[in-house]
């Protein structure tokens, strides 16, 4: 059974609570209270599956894990408010290391005015960190991935592939350019909450955070919105010295690398200027990379146009070697 | 470092969000939205630490894990609303078993009108289940463990020690009385949410759910409220055929067994009749087992008076063999 079939088997298909506005199926769940909508999400990180102490300090592991959760809130347009942390602790972790793990979260939480309001610590064989985040967004302003429409501009924030490049550099020491930059992008990513919250006045905008790679996220928007997306490979923004990696690495990392925690979105053309203003105000690099199309005959899919103007379908997963 | 020192090292000592009403330090966290207060808590359960497939089916493991979380909400006086589930999945668990794990949660959720609104599934070495629950309670009606006062009646719901007895029976097969009853009490416990919610009109009541044994929970109330509690051993309610176990087992299980998910509470004497009415209405057995005393000289502690009228301090943990 693949992940999607499994989730489909375990998810509810109708909700009983009248206050639920979005359950499973987006970056986070939404339920309503009278003044603001409340956003909540949970993510779990397991040692030697999602992170390794050989490439990150406990502080960085904590920081990055909470960052991944905050990124989910930003993809909903929400402001972070609270977090709860549950840790499974093996004997191989010393108390001091665990405390630094929590300090890594606390440092990031401080920057976002978040409070740690709960949690659990239990013993087990492998360190696993489960974080629940809760945030607020003004009523009806949660940003879903299901709202893209034909003609929308497709955009991303920041540069893509840096986290995967940093991970590669940590595991394959060599004489790289901008090593510290890539390390930081992998270990202590920047989130785009100010930008996402700033977009509140736009009547419609679709947002997804790039945790699994743009190929995966673009397909999620296409499926949820029942549209197709065309993305131009040349327009995908990469960092200044990204060219130092092989063409194959560049292709793989920028499309499938993930964990950059940048935002992929779609916005109506007449919202583009307002979006750019918010981007300027929040110092957020934003790049137009494609367009939303209606493609009812062929179903919803994502097309990638390469520099030779060749168009091919960009699959959700399953990176395969390019021919040439 | 013990657990308490560790939590003290990692917890925040002041909260930044003006809406937080109760962070770490009770059964669950409370933050305010205009119409109702929202309650949230998280608990993690690890295979072969908190449960075993040798004594429970995947369905029962799911059911019981969510039950433990709902019990935290009941100890706050809250009505359950939502849950989020994060699972670390090892190769030893088949998809079908995982689905039954979720079905066990879903069956209980159905009974409580709860919606599953989020979660995460990741791979790892040992199955671990992290559940976040969210509930609602009317404003200022969350029931804290810090409100006990001298003169209050100490009470418990149901009978204590049954879950530990059931666990023992599952691991030591023999010819027991009421085997099915004890199995059920261990695997699929009853929660006391209707009773707890029904107490809303009482101006003051202290509630803790018995997850770690009454000795531990009573000490938590004493510490949080800065009072002492006196509990009469003879009054602690046990099941009809509890006498079939050795005196030592009975003593250990009813005081330290835990996981009965009954409620321990304190209520002013003039609230006792109202409490009994709610208990009758919700078919909840309630037993007076002691009294709250002010004991400033000796600090806050819990005294246990045994059947020989001998008084001794009941420690939070660390059950030791009785002499006689």
Coordinates of C-alpha atoms in Angstrom, one line a residue:
Chain A
X1 CA 0.0 0.0 0.0
X2 CA 1.4 3.4 -0.9
X3 CA 1.3 6.4 1.5
X4 CA -1.7 8.0 -0.2
X5 CA -3.8 4.8 -0.2
X6 CA -2.9 4.3 3.4
X7 CA -3.9 7.9 4.4
X8 CA -7.1 7.5 2.4
X9 CA -7.8 4.3 4.3
X10 CA -7.3 5.9 7.7
X11 CA -8.8 9.4 7.1
X12 CA -12.3 10.5 7.9
X13 CA -14.3 11.4 4.8
X14 CA -16.7 13.6 6.7
X15 CA -16.3 15.7 9.8
X16 CA -18.6 15.7 12.8
X17 CA -17.6 18.9 14.5
X18 CA -19.4 21.9 13.0
X19 CA -16.3 24.0 13.7
X20 CA -13.9 22.1 11.5
X21 CA -13.1 24.0 8.3
X22 CA -10.2 22.0 7.0
X23 CA -9.2 18.6 8.3
X24 CA -6.6 16.3 6.7
X25 CA -5.7 17.3 3.2
X26 CA -3.7 20.5 3.4
X27 CA -0.5 21.6 5.2
X28 CA -2.5 22.0 8.4
X29 CA -5.9 21.8 9.9
X30 CA -8.3 24.7 10.5
X31 CA -11.2 25.0 12.9
X32 CA -13.1 28.1 13.8
X33 CA -13.4 30.1 17.0
X34 CA -15.2 33.4 16.9
X35 CA -12.4 35.9 16.5
X36 CA -9.7 34.1 14.5
X37 CA -9.4 30.7 12.9
X38 CA -6.9 28.4 14.6
X39 CA -4.4 26.4 12.7
X40 CA -2.8 23.2 13.9
X41 CA -0.4 20.6 12.4
X42 CA 1.9 17.9 13.6
X43 CA 5.2 16.5 12.2
X44 CA 7.5 13.8 13.5
X45 CA 11.2 13.5 12.9
X46 CA 13.2 10.3 13.6
X47 CA 16.9 10.1 14.1
X48 CA 18.8 8.5 11.2
X49 CA 15.7 8.8 9.1
X50 CA 15.0 12.5 9.0
X51 CA 18.2 13.8 10.6
X52 CA 21.6 12.6 11.8
X53 CA 23.8 13.7 14.6
X54 CA 26.7 13.3 12.2
X55 CA 25.5 16.4 10.2
X56 CA 23.6 18.4 12.8
X57 CA 24.0 19.4 16.4
X58 CA 21.1 18.7 18.8
X59 CA 20.4 22.5 18.8
X60 CA 20.2 22.5 15.0
X61 CA 18.0 19.4 15.0
X62 CA 15.6 21.1 17.3
X63 CA 15.7 24.4 15.4
X64 CA 15.1 22.7 12.0
X65 CA 12.3 20.4 13.3
X66 CA 10.3 23.3 14.6
X67 CA 11.1 25.3 11.5
X68 CA 9.5 22.6 9.4
X69 CA 6.3 22.9 11.4
X70 CA 6.3 26.7 11.3
X71 CA 6.7 26.4 7.6
X72 CA 3.4 24.5 7.5
X73 CA 1.7 27.4 9.3
X74 CA 3.2 29.9 6.9
X75 CA 1.8 27.9 4.0
X76 CA -1.6 28.4 5.5
X77 CA -1.0 32.2 6.0
X78 CA -1.1 31.8 9.7
X79 CA 0.9 33.4 12.5
X80 CA 2.5 30.8 14.8
X81 CA 1.3 30.9 18.4
X82 CA 2.0 27.6 20.3
X83 CA 3.9 24.4 20.1
X84 CA 3.8 21.0 21.9
X85 CA 6.7 18.6 21.8
X86 CA 6.7 14.9 22.4
X87 CA 10.1 13.2 22.4
X88 CA 11.0 9.5 22.4
X89 CA 14.4 9.3 24.1
X90 CA 16.9 6.5 23.7
X91 CA 19.7 5.9 26.1
X92 CA 22.2 7.2 23.5
X93 CA 21.1 10.7 24.1
X94 CA 22.4 12.5 27.1
X95 CA 20.2 15.0 29.1
X96 CA 22.5 17.9 28.0
X97 CA 22.0 17.0 24.4
X98 CA 18.2 16.9 24.8
X99 CA 18.2 20.2 26.5
X100 CA 20.1 21.7 23.5
X101 CA 17.5 20.1 21.3
X102 CA 14.8 22.0 23.2
X103 CA 17.0 25.2 23.2
X104 CA 17.1 25.0 19.4
X105 CA 13.4 25.0 19.3
X106 CA 13.1 27.7 21.9
X107 CA 15.4 30.0 20.0
X108 CA 13.3 29.8 16.9
X109 CA 10.1 30.0 19.0
X110 CA 11.4 33.2 20.6
X111 CA 11.8 34.8 17.1
X112 CA 8.1 33.9 16.4
X113 CA 6.7 34.7 19.8
X114 CA 5.6 31.1 20.2
X115 CA 4.9 29.4 23.5
X116 CA 5.7 25.8 24.3
X117 CA 2.4 24.8 26.0
X118 CA 2.7 21.0 26.3
X119 CA 4.4 17.8 25.6
X120 CA 5.6 14.4 26.6
X121 CA 8.9 12.6 27.1
X122 CA 9.0 8.9 26.9
X123 CA 11.8 6.3 26.6
X124 CA 12.4 4.2 23.5
X125 CA 15.0 2.8 21.1
X126 CA 15.5 5.7 18.7
X127 CA 15.1 9.5 19.2
X128 CA 11.9 10.7 17.6
X129 CA 10.6 14.2 17.9
X130 CA 6.9 14.9 17.4
X131 CA 5.9 18.6 17.2
X132 CA 2.4 20.0 17.2
X133 CA 2.1 23.6 16.2
X134 CA -0.9 25.9 16.6
X135 CA -1.3 29.3 14.9
X136 CA -3.9 32.0 14.2
X137 CA -5.2 33.4 11.0
X138 CA -7.9 36.0 10.5
X139 CA -11.2 34.5 9.5
X140 CA -11.5 32.9 6.1
X141 CA -7.9 33.9 5.4
X142 CA -6.3 30.4 5.6
X143 CA -4.6 29.7 2.3
X144 CA -5.5 26.4 0.8
X145 CA -3.9 24.5 -2.0
X146 CA -7.2 24.0 -3.7
X147 CA -7.8 27.5 -4.9
X148 CA -5.5 27.8 -8.0
X149 CA -7.3 28.8 -11.2
X150 CA -6.4 28.9 -14.9
X151 CA -4.3 31.9 -15.8
X152 CA -2.7 32.3 -12.3
X153 CA 0.9 33.1 -12.1
X154 CA 3.0 30.3 -10.4
X155 CA 5.7 31.7 -8.2
X156 CA 8.3 30.6 -5.5
X157 CA 10.1 32.4 -2.8
X158 CA 13.9 32.2 -2.3
X159 CA 16.0 29.7 -4.1
X160 CA 15.5 26.0 -4.4
X161 CA 17.8 23.0 -3.9
X162 CA 20.0 24.7 -1.3
X163 CA 19.0 22.4 1.6
X164 CA 19.7 19.2 -0.5
X165 CA 23.0 20.8 -1.7
X166 CA 24.0 21.5 1.9
X167 CA 23.1 18.0 3.0
X168 CA 25.3 16.6 0.1
X169 CA 28.2 18.9 1.2
X170 CA 28.0 17.7 4.8
X171 CA 28.1 14.1 3.7
X172 CA 30.8 14.6 1.0
X173 CA 33.4 17.0 2.3
X174 CA 35.2 18.9 -0.4
X175 CA 36.3 22.3 -1.4
X176 CA 32.9 24.0 -2.1
X177 CA 32.0 27.6 -2.6
X178 CA 29.7 29.2 0.0
X179 CA 29.9 26.2 2.2
X180 CA 28.6 28.0 5.3
X181 CA 25.6 29.3 3.3
X182 CA 24.5 25.9 2.2
X183 CA 25.1 24.4 5.6
X184 CA 22.9 27.1 7.1
X185 CA 20.2 26.6 4.5
X186 CA 20.1 22.9 5.4
X187 CA 20.4 23.2 9.1
X188 CA 18.6 26.4 10.0
X189 CA 16.3 27.3 7.2
X190 CA 14.4 30.6 6.9
X191 CA 10.6 30.5 6.9
X192 CA 8.3 32.9 5.0
X193 CA 5.6 33.7 7.6
X194 CA 5.9 37.5 7.4
X195 CA 5.5 37.3 3.7
X196 CA 2.6 34.8 3.9
X197 CA 0.8 36.9 6.6
X198 CA 1.4 40.0 4.6
X199 CA -0.7 38.7 1.7
X200 CA -3.8 38.8 3.8
X201 CA -5.5 41.5 1.7
X202 CA -5.2 39.4 -1.5
X203 CA -8.6 37.9 -2.2
X204 CA -7.2 34.7 -3.5
X205 CA -3.8 33.0 -3.4
X206 CA -2.7 29.4 -3.2
X207 CA 0.3 28.5 -1.0
X208 CA 2.2 25.3 -0.3
X209 CA 5.5 25.0 1.6
X210 CA 8.3 23.2 -0.2
X211 CA 9.0 20.3 2.2
X212 CA 9.1 17.5 -0.4
X213 CA 10.4 19.3 -3.4
X214 CA 8.7 21.6 -5.9
X215 CA 7.7 18.6 -8.2
X216 CA 5.7 17.1 -5.4
X217 CA 4.2 20.4 -4.1
X218 CA 3.2 21.5 -7.6
X219 CA 1.4 18.3 -8.2
X220 CA -0.4 18.7 -4.9
X221 CA -1.7 22.1 -6.0
X222 CA -2.7 20.8 -9.4
X223 CA -4.6 17.9 -7.9
X224 CA -6.3 19.8 -5.1
X225 CA -7.3 22.7 -7.5
X226 CA -8.1 20.4 -10.4
X227 CA -5.9 22.4 -12.8
X228 CA -2.6 21.9 -14.6
X229 CA 0.6 23.8 -14.0
X230 CA 3.4 24.7 -16.5
X231 CA 6.7 25.4 -15.0
X232 CA 9.7 26.8 -16.9
X233 CA 12.9 25.1 -15.7
X234 CA 15.1 28.1 -16.6
X235 CA 13.0 30.3 -14.3
X236 CA 13.4 28.2 -11.2
X237 CA 15.6 30.4 -8.9
X238 CA 18.8 28.9 -7.6
X239 CA 21.6 30.3 -5.4
X240 CA 24.5 32.2 -6.9
X241 CA 27.0 29.3 -6.8
X242 CA 24.6 26.5 -7.5
X243 CA 26.3 25.9 -10.9
X244 CA 29.3 24.4 -9.0
X245 CA 27.3 21.1 -8.8
X246 CA 26.8 18.8 -11.7
X247 CA 23.8 19.4 -14.0
X248 CA 22.2 16.2 -12.7
X249 CA 22.6 17.3 -9.1
X250 CA 21.2 20.7 -9.8
X251 CA 18.2 19.2 -11.6
X252 CA 17.5 16.7 -8.9
X253 CA 18.0 19.0 -6.0
X254 CA 16.0 22.0 -7.2
X255 CA 13.0 19.8 -8.3
X256 CA 13.0 17.0 -5.8
X257 CA 15.4 18.1 -3.0
X258 CA 12.8 19.5 -0.7
X259 CA 13.2 20.8 2.8
X260 CA 14.0 24.3 1.5
X261 CA 10.8 25.5 3.3
X262 CA 10.3 28.1 0.7
X263 CA 6.7 28.7 -0.6
X264 CA 5.3 27.7 -3.9
X265 CA 2.1 29.5 -4.8
X266 CA -0.3 30.7 -7.5
X267 CA -1.8 34.1 -7.7
X268 CA -4.2 35.8 -10.1
X269 CA -2.4 38.1 -12.5
X270 CA -4.1 41.2 -11.1
X271 CA -2.7 40.3 -7.7
X272 CA 0.9 40.1 -8.8
X273 CA 1.8 43.8 -8.1
X274 CA 0.4 43.6 -4.6
X275 CA 2.3 40.4 -4.0
X276 CA 5.5 42.0 -5.1
X277 CA 5.0 44.9 -2.8
X278 CA 4.5 42.5 0.2
X279 CA 7.6 40.7 -1.0
X280 CA 9.7 43.9 -1.0
X281 CA 8.3 45.0 2.3
X282 CA 9.3 41.6 4.0
X283 CA 12.6 41.2 2.1
X284 CA 11.3 38.1 0.4
X285 CA 12.7 37.2 -3.0
X286 CA 9.8 36.1 -5.2
X287 CA 10.2 34.6 -8.8
X288 CA 7.5 33.9 -11.4
X289 CA 8.2 30.4 -12.7
X290 CA 5.1 29.4 -14.6
X291 CA 1.4 29.5 -15.2
X292 CA -1.7 27.7 -14.3
X293 CA -3.7 26.2 -17.2
X294 CA -6.9 24.4 -17.5
X295 CA -6.4 21.0 -19.0
X296 CA -9.5 19.0 -18.6
X297 CA -8.8 16.5 -21.3
X298 CA -5.5 15.5 -19.9
X299 CA -6.4 15.6 -16.2
X300 CA -4.5 17.7 -13.7
X301 CA -0.7 17.5 -14.1
X302 CA 2.5 19.5 -14.0
X303 CA 4.5 20.2 -17.1
X304 CA 8.1 21.2 -17.0
X305 CA 9.5 23.1 -20.0
X306 CA 13.2 22.8 -20.2
X307 CA 15.7 25.2 -21.9
X308 CA 15.3 23.5 -25.2
X309 CA 11.5 24.3 -25.0
X310 CA 10.8 20.6 -24.6
X311 CA 7.7 19.9 -22.5
X312 CA 7.4 16.8 -20.3
X313 CA 5.4 15.8 -17.4
X314 CA 6.9 16.4 -14.0
X315 CA 6.0 13.5 -11.8
X316 CA 5.3 13.9 -8.1
X317 CA 8.1 11.6 -7.1
X318 CA 10.5 9.2 -8.6
X319 CA 13.4 11.2 -9.9
X320 CA 15.0 9.4 -12.8
X321 CA 18.2 10.2 -14.6
X322 CA 17.8 12.6 -17.5
X323 CA 19.0 11.6 -20.9
X324 CA 21.3 14.5 -21.7
Chain B
X1 CA 18.7 14.3 35.9
X2 CA 15.2 13.1 36.9
X3 CA 12.2 13.8 34.8
X4 CA 11.0 16.8 36.9
X5 CA 14.4 18.5 36.8
X6 CA 14.5 17.9 33.1
X7 CA 11.1 19.3 32.4
X8 CA 12.0 22.3 34.6
X9 CA 15.1 22.8 32.4
X10 CA 13.2 22.8 29.2
X11 CA 10.0 24.5 30.1
X12 CA 9.2 28.2 29.7
X13 CA 8.8 30.1 32.9
X14 CA 6.8 32.9 31.4
X15 CA 4.4 33.0 28.4
X16 CA 4.5 35.5 25.6
X17 CA 1.1 34.9 24.0
X18 CA -1.5 36.9 25.9
X19 CA -4.1 34.2 25.1
X20 CA -2.3 31.4 27.1
X21 CA -4.1 30.6 30.3
X22 CA -2.3 27.4 31.2
X23 CA 0.8 26.1 29.6
X24 CA 2.9 23.2 30.9
X25 CA 2.0 22.1 34.4
X26 CA -1.4 20.6 34.3
X27 CA -3.0 17.7 32.4
X28 CA -3.4 19.9 29.3
X29 CA -2.8 23.4 28.1
X30 CA -5.4 26.1 27.8
X31 CA -5.5 29.1 25.6
X32 CA -8.4 31.5 25.1
X33 CA -10.6 32.2 22.1
X34 CA -13.6 34.4 22.6
X35 CA -16.5 31.9 23.0
X36 CA -14.9 28.9 24.6
X37 CA -11.5 28.0 26.0
X38 CA -9.6 25.4 23.9
X39 CA -7.8 22.5 25.6
X40 CA -4.9 20.7 23.9
X41 CA -2.5 17.9 25.1
X42 CA -0.1 15.4 23.5
X43 CA 0.9 11.9 24.6
X44 CA 3.3 9.4 23.0
X45 CA 3.2 5.6 23.3
X46 CA 6.1 3.4 22.3
X47 CA 5.8 -0.3 21.5
X48 CA 7.3 -2.6 24.1
X49 CA 7.6 0.4 26.5
X50 CA 3.9 1.4 26.9
X51 CA 2.2 -1.4 25.2
X52 CA 2.9 -4.8 23.6
X53 CA 1.3 -6.7 20.8
X54 CA 1.5 -9.8 23.0
X55 CA -1.2 -8.4 25.3
X56 CA -3.2 -6.1 23.0
X57 CA -4.4 -6.1 19.4
X58 CA -3.6 -3.2 17.2
X59 CA -7.2 -2.0 17.5
X60 CA -7.0 -2.1 21.3
X61 CA -3.6 -0.2 21.2
X62 CA -5.2 2.5 19.2
X63 CA -8.3 2.7 21.3
X64 CA -6.4 2.8 24.6
X65 CA -3.9 5.4 23.4
X66 CA -6.6 7.8 22.4
X67 CA -8.4 7.0 25.6
X68 CA -5.4 8.1 27.6
X69 CA -5.5 11.5 25.8
X70 CA -9.3 11.9 26.2
X71 CA -8.8 11.2 29.8
X72 CA -6.5 14.2 30.0
X73 CA -9.3 16.3 28.5
X74 CA -11.8 15.0 31.0
X75 CA -9.4 15.9 33.9
X76 CA -9.7 19.5 32.6
X77 CA -13.5 19.4 32.4
X78 CA -13.3 19.6 28.6
X79 CA -15.3 18.1 25.8
X80 CA -13.1 16.3 23.2
X81 CA -13.3 17.8 19.7
X82 CA -10.3 16.9 17.6
X83 CA -7.2 14.7 17.5
X84 CA -4.0 14.5 15.4
X85 CA -2.0 11.4 15.1
X86 CA 1.7 11.0 14.3
X87 CA 3.0 7.4 13.9
X88 CA 6.5 6.1 13.6
X89 CA 6.2 2.9 11.6
X90 CA 8.7 0.0 11.7
X91 CA 8.8 -2.7 9.0
X92 CA 7.4 -5.2 11.5
X93 CA 4.0 -3.6 11.3
X94 CA 1.9 -4.5 8.3
X95 CA -0.5 -1.9 6.7
X96 CA -3.5 -3.9 7.9
X97 CA -2.4 -3.8 11.5
X98 CA -1.8 0.0 11.2
X99 CA -5.2 0.5 9.8
X100 CA -6.7 -1.5 12.7
X101 CA -4.7 0.8 15.0
X102 CA -6.4 3.8 13.5
X103 CA -9.8 2.0 13.6
X104 CA -9.3 1.5 17.3
X105 CA -8.9 5.3 17.6
X106 CA -11.7 6.0 15.2
X107 CA -14.2 3.9 17.2
X108 CA -13.5 5.8 20.4
X109 CA -13.5 9.1 18.5
X110 CA -16.9 8.3 17.1
X111 CA -18.3 7.8 20.6
X112 CA -16.9 11.3 21.6
X113 CA -17.8 13.1 18.3
X114 CA -14.1 13.8 17.7
X115 CA -12.6 14.5 14.3
X116 CA -9.1 13.4 13.2
X117 CA -7.8 16.6 11.7
X118 CA -4.2 16.0 11.1
X119 CA -1.2 13.8 11.5
X120 CA 2.0 12.4 10.1
X121 CA 3.4 8.9 9.3
X122 CA 7.1 8.3 9.1
X123 CA 9.3 5.2 9.2
X124 CA 11.5 4.2 12.0
X125 CA 12.7 1.3 14.1
X126 CA 10.0 1.0 16.7
X127 CA 6.3 1.8 16.5
X128 CA 5.5 5.0 18.4
X129 CA 2.2 6.7 18.4
X130 CA 1.9 10.4 19.3
X131 CA -1.6 11.8 19.7
X132 CA -2.5 15.4 20.1
X133 CA -6.0 16.1 21.4
X134 CA -8.0 19.4 21.4
X135 CA -11.1 20.0 23.3
X136 CA -13.5 22.8 24.3
X137 CA -14.6 24.0 27.7
X138 CA -16.7 27.0 28.6
X139 CA -14.8 30.0 29.7
X140 CA -13.0 29.8 33.0
X141 CA -14.4 26.3 33.5
X142 CA -11.1 24.4 32.9
X143 CA -10.4 22.4 36.0
X144 CA -6.9 22.8 37.4
X145 CA -5.0 20.7 39.9
X146 CA -4.0 23.9 41.8
X147 CA -7.4 24.8 43.3
X148 CA -7.7 22.3 46.3
X149 CA -8.3 23.9 49.7
X150 CA -8.2 22.8 53.3
X151 CA -11.4 21.1 54.2
X152 CA -12.2 19.8 50.7
X153 CA -13.4 16.2 50.3
X154 CA -11.0 14.0 48.3
X155 CA -12.8 11.6 46.0
X156 CA -12.2 9.2 43.1
X157 CA -14.4 7.8 40.4
X158 CA -14.8 4.1 39.6
X159 CA -12.4 1.5 41.1
X160 CA -8.6 1.6 41.2
X161 CA -6.0 -1.0 40.3
X162 CA -8.1 -2.8 37.7
X163 CA -5.8 -1.9 34.7
X164 CA -2.7 -3.1 36.5
X165 CA -4.5 -6.3 37.5
X166 CA -5.6 -6.9 33.9
X167 CA -2.1 -6.4 32.7
X168 CA -0.8 -8.9 35.3
X169 CA -3.4 -11.4 34.3
X170 CA -2.5 -11.1 30.6
X171 CA 1.1 -11.7 31.4
X172 CA 0.5 -14.5 33.9
X173 CA -2.3 -16.7 32.6
X174 CA -4.2 -18.5 35.3
X175 CA -7.7 -19.3 36.5
X176 CA -8.8 -15.8 37.5
X177 CA -12.3 -14.5 38.4
X178 CA -13.8 -11.9 36.1
X179 CA -10.9 -12.2 33.6
X180 CA -12.8 -10.5 30.8
X181 CA -13.6 -7.5 33.1
X182 CA -10.0 -6.9 34.0
X183 CA -8.8 -7.4 30.4
X184 CA -11.3 -4.8 29.3
X185 CA -10.3 -2.4 32.0
X186 CA -6.7 -2.6 30.9
X187 CA -7.3 -2.6 27.1
X188 CA -10.3 -0.4 26.6
X189 CA -10.8 1.8 29.7
X190 CA -13.8 4.0 30.3
X191 CA -13.3 7.7 30.5
X192 CA -15.2 10.1 32.7
X193 CA -15.9 13.1 30.4
X194 CA -19.6 13.2 30.9
X195 CA -19.2 13.4 34.6
X196 CA -16.4 16.0 34.4
X197 CA -18.4 18.2 32.0
X198 CA -21.5 17.8 34.1
X199 CA -19.7 19.4 37.1
X200 CA -19.5 22.8 35.2
X201 CA -21.9 24.5 37.6
X202 CA -19.7 23.8 40.6
X203 CA -17.7 27.0 41.4
X204 CA -14.6 25.1 42.4
X205 CA -13.4 21.5 41.9
X206 CA -10.0 20.0 41.4
X207 CA -9.5 17.2 38.9
X208 CA -6.6 14.9 37.9
X209 CA -6.9 11.8 35.8
X210 CA -5.2 8.7 37.2
X211 CA -2.7 7.8 34.6
X212 CA 0.3 7.3 37.0
X213 CA -1.4 5.9 40.0
X214 CA -3.3 7.7 42.8
X215 CA -0.2 8.2 44.8
X216 CA 1.4 10.2 42.1
X217 CA -1.7 12.2 41.2
X218 CA -2.6 13.0 44.8
X219 CA 0.9 14.4 45.3
X220 CA 0.5 16.5 42.2
X221 CA -2.6 18.0 43.5
X222 CA -1.0 18.6 46.9
X223 CA 2.0 20.3 45.3
X224 CA 0.1 22.4 42.8
X225 CA -2.4 23.5 45.5
X226 CA 0.1 23.9 48.3
X227 CA -2.0 21.7 50.6
X228 CA -1.8 18.3 52.1
X229 CA -4.1 15.3 51.5
X230 CA -5.1 12.6 53.8
X231 CA -6.3 9.4 52.2
X232 CA -7.9 6.4 54.0
X233 CA -6.7 3.2 52.5
X234 CA -9.8 1.3 53.4
X235 CA -12.0 3.8 51.5
X236 CA -10.1 3.4 48.2
X237 CA -12.7 1.7 45.9
X238 CA -11.6 -1.6 44.3
X239 CA -13.5 -4.1 42.1
X240 CA -15.6 -6.9 43.5
X241 CA -13.1 -9.6 43.0
X242 CA -10.0 -7.6 43.7
X243 CA -9.4 -9.7 46.8
X244 CA -8.3 -12.6 44.7
X245 CA -4.9 -11.0 44.4
X246 CA -2.3 -11.0 47.1
X247 CA -2.4 -8.1 49.6
X248 CA 0.8 -6.8 48.3
X249 CA -0.5 -6.8 44.7
X250 CA -3.7 -5.1 45.8
X251 CA -1.8 -2.4 47.6
X252 CA 0.7 -1.8 44.8
X253 CA -1.9 -1.8 42.0
X254 CA -4.5 0.4 43.6
X255 CA -2.0 3.0 44.7
X256 CA 0.7 2.9 42.1
X257 CA -0.9 0.8 39.2
X258 CA -2.1 3.8 37.2
X259 CA -3.7 3.8 33.8
X260 CA -7.2 3.3 35.2
X261 CA -8.0 6.7 33.7
X262 CA -10.4 7.3 36.6
X263 CA -10.6 10.8 38.1
X264 CA -9.1 11.9 41.4
X265 CA -10.5 15.2 42.7
X266 CA -11.2 17.5 45.6
X267 CA -14.5 19.4 46.1
X268 CA -15.7 21.8 48.9
X269 CA -18.0 20.0 51.3
X270 CA -21.0 22.2 50.2
X271 CA -20.5 21.0 46.6
X272 CA -20.6 17.3 47.5
X273 CA -24.4 16.8 47.0
X274 CA -24.3 18.5 43.6
X275 CA -21.3 16.3 42.6
X276 CA -23.2 13.2 43.7
X277 CA -26.2 14.2 41.6
X278 CA -24.0 14.6 38.5
X279 CA -22.4 11.2 39.3
X280 CA -25.9 9.6 39.5
X281 CA -27.0 11.3 36.3
X282 CA -23.9 10.1 34.4
X283 CA -23.8 6.7 36.0
X284 CA -20.4 7.4 37.5
X285 CA -19.5 5.7 40.8
X286 CA -17.9 8.2 43.1
X287 CA -16.3 7.5 46.5
X288 CA -15.1 9.8 49.2
X289 CA -11.6 8.7 50.2
X290 CA -10.1 11.5 52.2
X291 CA -9.8 15.1 53.1
X292 CA -7.6 18.1 52.2
X293 CA -5.7 19.6 55.1
X294 CA -3.6 22.7 55.5
X295 CA -0.1 21.6 56.7
X296 CA 2.2 24.5 56.3
X297 CA 4.8 23.3 58.8
X298 CA 5.3 20.0 57.1
X299 CA 5.0 21.3 53.5
X300 CA 2.5 19.7 51.1
X301 CA 2.4 16.0 51.2
X302 CA 0.0 13.1 51.0
X303 CA -0.7 10.9 54.1
X304 CA -2.1 7.4 53.8
X305 CA -4.0 6.1 56.8
X306 CA -4.1 2.3 56.8
X307 CA -6.7 0.0 58.4
X308 CA -4.7 0.0 61.7
X309 CA -5.0 3.8 61.8
X310 CA -1.3 4.1 61.1
X311 CA -0.5 7.2 59.1
X312 CA 2.4 7.3 56.8
X313 CA 3.6 9.5 53.9
X314 CA 2.5 8.3 50.5
X315 CA 5.4 9.0 48.2
X316 CA 4.8 10.1 44.6
X317 CA 6.7 7.1 43.2
X318 CA 8.9 4.3 44.3
X319 CA 6.6 1.6 45.6
X320 CA 8.5 -0.4 48.2
X321 CA 7.4 -3.7 49.9
X322 CA 5.2 -3.2 52.9
X323 CA 6.3 -4.8 56.2
X324 CA 3.2 -6.8 57.0

